[in-house]
PDB file of C-alpha atoms in Angstrom:
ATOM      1  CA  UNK A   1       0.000   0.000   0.000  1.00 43.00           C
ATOM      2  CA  UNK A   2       1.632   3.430  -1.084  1.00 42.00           C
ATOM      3  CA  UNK A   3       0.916   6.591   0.755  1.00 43.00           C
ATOM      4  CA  UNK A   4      -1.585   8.033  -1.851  1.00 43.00           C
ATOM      5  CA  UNK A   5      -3.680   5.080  -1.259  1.00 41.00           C
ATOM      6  CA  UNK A   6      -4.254   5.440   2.765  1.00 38.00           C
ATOM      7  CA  UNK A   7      -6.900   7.582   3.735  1.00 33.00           C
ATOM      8  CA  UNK A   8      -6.181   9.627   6.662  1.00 37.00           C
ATOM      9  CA  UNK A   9      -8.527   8.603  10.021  1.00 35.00           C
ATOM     10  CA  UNK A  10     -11.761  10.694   9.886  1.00 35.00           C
ATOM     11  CA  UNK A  11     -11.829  12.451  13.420  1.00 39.00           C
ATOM     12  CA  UNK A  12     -15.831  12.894  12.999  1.00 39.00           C
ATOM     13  CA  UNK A  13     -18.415  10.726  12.835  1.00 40.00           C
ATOM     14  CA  UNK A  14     -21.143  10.564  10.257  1.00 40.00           C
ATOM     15  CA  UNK A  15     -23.179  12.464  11.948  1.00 46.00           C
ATOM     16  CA  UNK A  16     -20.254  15.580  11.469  1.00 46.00           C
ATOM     17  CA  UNK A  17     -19.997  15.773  15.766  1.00 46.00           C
ATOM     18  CA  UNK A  18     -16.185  15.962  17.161  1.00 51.00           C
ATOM     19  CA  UNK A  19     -14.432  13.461  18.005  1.00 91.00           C
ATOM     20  CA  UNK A  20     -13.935  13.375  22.184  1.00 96.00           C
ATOM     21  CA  UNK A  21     -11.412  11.452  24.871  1.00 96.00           C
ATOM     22  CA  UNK A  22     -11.858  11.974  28.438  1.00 97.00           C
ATOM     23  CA  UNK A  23      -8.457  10.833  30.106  1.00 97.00           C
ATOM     24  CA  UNK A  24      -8.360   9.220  33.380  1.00 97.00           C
ATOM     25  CA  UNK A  25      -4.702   8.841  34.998  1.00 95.00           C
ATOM     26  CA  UNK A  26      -4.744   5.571  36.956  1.00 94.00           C
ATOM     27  CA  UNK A  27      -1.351   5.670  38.393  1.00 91.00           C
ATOM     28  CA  UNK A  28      -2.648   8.736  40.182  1.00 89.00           C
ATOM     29  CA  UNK A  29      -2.603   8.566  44.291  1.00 88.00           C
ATOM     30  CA  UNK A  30      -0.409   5.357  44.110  1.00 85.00           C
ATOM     31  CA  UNK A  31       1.230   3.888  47.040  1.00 85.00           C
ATOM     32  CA  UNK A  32       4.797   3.058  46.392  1.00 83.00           C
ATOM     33  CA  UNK A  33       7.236   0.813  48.268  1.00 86.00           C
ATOM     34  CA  UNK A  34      10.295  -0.447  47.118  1.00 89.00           C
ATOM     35  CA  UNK A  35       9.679   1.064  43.466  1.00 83.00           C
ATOM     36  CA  UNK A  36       6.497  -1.171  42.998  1.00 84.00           C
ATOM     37  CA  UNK A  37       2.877  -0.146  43.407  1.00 83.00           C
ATOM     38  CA  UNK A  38       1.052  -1.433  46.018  1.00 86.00           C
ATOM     39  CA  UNK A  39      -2.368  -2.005  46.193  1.00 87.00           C
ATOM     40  CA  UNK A  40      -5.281  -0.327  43.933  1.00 88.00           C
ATOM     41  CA  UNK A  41      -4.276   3.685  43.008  1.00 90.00           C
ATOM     42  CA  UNK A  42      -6.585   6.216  43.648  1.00 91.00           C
ATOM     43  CA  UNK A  43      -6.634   6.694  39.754  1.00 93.00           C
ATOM     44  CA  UNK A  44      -7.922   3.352  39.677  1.00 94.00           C
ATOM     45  CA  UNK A  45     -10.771   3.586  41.989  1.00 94.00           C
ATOM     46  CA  UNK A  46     -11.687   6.981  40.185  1.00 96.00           C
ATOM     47  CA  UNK A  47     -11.589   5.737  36.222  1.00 96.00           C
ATOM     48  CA  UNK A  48     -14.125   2.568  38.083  1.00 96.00           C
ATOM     49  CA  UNK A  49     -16.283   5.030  39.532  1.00 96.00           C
ATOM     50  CA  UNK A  50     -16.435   7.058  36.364  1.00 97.00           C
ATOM     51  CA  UNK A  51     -16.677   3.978  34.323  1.00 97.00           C
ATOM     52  CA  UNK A  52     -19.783   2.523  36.139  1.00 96.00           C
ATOM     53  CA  UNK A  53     -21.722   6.051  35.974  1.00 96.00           C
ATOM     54  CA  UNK A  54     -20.649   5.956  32.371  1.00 96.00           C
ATOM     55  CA  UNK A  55     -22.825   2.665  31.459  1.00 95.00           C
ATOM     56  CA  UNK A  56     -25.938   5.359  31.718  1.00 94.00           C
ATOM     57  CA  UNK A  57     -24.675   8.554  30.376  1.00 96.00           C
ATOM     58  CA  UNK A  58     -26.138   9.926  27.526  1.00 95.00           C
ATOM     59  CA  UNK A  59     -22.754  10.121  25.863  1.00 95.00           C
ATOM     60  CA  UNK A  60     -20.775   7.056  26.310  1.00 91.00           C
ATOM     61  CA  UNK A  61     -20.315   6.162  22.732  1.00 92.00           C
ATOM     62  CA  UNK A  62     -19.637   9.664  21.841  1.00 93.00           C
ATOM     63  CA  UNK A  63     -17.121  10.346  24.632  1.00 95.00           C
ATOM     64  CA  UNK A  64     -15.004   7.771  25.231  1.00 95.00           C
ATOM     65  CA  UNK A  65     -13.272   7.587  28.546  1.00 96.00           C
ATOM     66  CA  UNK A  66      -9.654   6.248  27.768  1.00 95.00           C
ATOM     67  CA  UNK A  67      -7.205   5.090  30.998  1.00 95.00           C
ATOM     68  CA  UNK A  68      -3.483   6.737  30.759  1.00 95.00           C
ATOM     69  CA  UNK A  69      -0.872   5.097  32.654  1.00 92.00           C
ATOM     70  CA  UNK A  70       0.650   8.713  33.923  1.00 92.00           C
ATOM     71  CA  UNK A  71      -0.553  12.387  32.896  1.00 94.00           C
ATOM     72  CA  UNK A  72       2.765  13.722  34.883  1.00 93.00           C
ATOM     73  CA  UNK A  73       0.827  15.138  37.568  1.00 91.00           C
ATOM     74  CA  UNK A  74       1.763  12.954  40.459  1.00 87.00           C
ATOM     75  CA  UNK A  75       2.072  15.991  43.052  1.00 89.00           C
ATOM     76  CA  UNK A  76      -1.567  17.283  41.905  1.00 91.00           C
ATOM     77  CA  UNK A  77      -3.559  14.159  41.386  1.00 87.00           C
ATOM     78  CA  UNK A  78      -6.650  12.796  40.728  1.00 94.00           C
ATOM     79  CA  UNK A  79      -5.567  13.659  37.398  1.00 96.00           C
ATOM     80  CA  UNK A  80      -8.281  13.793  34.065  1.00 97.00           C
ATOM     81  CA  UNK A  81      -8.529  15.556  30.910  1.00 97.00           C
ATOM     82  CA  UNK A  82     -10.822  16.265  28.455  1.00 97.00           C
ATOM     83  CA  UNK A  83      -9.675  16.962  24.890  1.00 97.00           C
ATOM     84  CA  UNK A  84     -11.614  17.261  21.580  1.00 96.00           C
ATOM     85  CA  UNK A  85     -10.881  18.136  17.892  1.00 93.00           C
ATOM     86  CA  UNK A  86     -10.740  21.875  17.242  1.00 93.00           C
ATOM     87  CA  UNK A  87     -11.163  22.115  21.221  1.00 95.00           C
ATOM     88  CA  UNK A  88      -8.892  23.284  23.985  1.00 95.00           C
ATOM     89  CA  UNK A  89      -7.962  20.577  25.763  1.00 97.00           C
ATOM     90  CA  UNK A  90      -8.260  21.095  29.747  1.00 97.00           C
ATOM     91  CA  UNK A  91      -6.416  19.003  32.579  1.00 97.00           C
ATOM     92  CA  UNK A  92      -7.459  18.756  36.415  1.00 97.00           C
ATOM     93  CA  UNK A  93      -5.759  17.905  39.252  1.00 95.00           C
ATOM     94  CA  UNK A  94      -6.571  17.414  42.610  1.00 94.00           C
ATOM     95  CA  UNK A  95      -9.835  15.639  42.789  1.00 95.00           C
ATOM     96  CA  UNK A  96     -10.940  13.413  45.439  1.00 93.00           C
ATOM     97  CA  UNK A  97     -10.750   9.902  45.086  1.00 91.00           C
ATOM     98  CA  UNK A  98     -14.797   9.387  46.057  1.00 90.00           C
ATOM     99  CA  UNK A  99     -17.416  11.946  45.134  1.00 89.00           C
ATOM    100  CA  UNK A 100     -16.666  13.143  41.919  1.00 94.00           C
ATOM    101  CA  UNK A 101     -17.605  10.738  39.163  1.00 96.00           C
ATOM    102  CA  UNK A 102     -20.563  12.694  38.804  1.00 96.00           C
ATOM    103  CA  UNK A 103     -19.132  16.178  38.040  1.00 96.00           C
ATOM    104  CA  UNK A 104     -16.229  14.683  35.897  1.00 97.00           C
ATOM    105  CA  UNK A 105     -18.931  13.400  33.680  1.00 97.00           C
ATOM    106  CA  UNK A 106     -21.168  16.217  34.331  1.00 97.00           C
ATOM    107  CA  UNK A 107     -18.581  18.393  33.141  1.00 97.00           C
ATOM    108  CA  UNK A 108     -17.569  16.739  30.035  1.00 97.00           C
ATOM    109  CA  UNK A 109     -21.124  16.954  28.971  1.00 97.00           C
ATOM    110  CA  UNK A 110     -20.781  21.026  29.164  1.00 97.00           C
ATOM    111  CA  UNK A 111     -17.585  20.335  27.033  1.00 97.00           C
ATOM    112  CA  UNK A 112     -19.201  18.547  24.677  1.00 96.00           C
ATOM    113  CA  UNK A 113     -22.009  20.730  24.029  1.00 96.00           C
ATOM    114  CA  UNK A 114     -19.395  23.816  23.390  1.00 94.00           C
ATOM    115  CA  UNK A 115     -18.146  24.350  19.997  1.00 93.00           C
ATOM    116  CA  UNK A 116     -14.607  26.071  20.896  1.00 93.00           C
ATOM    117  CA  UNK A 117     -14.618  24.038  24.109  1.00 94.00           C
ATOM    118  CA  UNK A 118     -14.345  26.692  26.787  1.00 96.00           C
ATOM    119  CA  UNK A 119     -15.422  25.737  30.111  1.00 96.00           C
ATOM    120  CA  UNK A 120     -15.934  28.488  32.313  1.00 95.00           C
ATOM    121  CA  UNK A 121     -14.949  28.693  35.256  1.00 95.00           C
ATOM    122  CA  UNK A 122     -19.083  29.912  36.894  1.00 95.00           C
ATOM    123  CA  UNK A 123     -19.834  26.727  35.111  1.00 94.00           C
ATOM    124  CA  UNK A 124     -18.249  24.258  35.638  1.00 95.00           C
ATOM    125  CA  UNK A 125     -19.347  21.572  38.427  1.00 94.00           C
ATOM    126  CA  UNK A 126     -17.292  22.268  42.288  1.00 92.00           C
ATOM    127  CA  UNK A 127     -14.674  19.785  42.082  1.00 91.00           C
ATOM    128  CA  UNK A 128     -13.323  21.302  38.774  1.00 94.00           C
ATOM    129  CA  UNK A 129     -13.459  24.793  39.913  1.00 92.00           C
ATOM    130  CA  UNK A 130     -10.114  24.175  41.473  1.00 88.00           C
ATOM    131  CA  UNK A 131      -8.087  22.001  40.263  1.00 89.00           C
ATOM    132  CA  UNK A 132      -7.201  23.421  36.780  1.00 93.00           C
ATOM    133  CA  UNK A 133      -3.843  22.388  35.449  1.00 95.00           C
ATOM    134  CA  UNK A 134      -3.932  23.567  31.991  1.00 95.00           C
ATOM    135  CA  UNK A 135      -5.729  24.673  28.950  1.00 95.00           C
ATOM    136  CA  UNK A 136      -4.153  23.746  25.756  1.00 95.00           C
ATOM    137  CA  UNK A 137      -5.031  25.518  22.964  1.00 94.00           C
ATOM    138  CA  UNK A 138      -6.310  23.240  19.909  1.00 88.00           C
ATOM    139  CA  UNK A 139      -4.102  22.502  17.044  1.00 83.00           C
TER     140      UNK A 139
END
């Protein structure tokens, strides 16, 4: 197969919406001994927690939720981002373990529904107020 004949990967869907990824770090709040995890991380509770609320949102198959073995926020973590085509792409830190499934999800639904992406601040559910990391701009 030469280069002129590979099509390059359509980051739409039929229906013309954006293709989404929510990011869940599960090597966030990890206990370490001897170099080796031990025991379930903190990211790992949180991706479950957001996974099993996911089964029922309205969304699922249009926002995946991928796991990421480090976002390089260890000091700041429960890490997650949300990043779209055309979007700017935000990443929180510090989120609690329990409690906020709900508002991750709840909050990637306002992200969804915005063209450009923006998120603001008066908007956004209480455990994301805070802990903003970054805003990427989109490529």
């Amino acid at each position: 197969m030469t280069a002129a004949n590979i099509s390059p990967i359509s980051l739409t869907s039929n229906a013309g919406v954006t293709a989404h990824s929510l990011f869940v770090c599960k090597t966030c709040a990890s206990v370490w001994q001897d170099g080796k995890r031990i025991g379930e991380s903190g990211g790992q509770k949180l991706l479950q927690q957001i996974q099993e609320l996911a089964q029922n949102w309205d969304l699922r198959d249009e926002f995946p939720i991928e796991e990421v073995e480090c976002m390089s926020a260890c000091n700041r973590s429960c890490v997650v981002a949300f990043a779209g085509q055309g979007k700017l792409t935000y990443l929180f830190g510090d989120l609690p373990v329990d409690g906020c499934a709900e508002a991750v999800l709840e909050c990637a639904s306002k992200y969804y529904n915005r063209p450009d992406g923006v998120l603001p601040w008066s908007e956004r559910p209480e455990p994301l107020k805070k802990g903003i990391l970054a805003r990427i701009p989109s490529l």
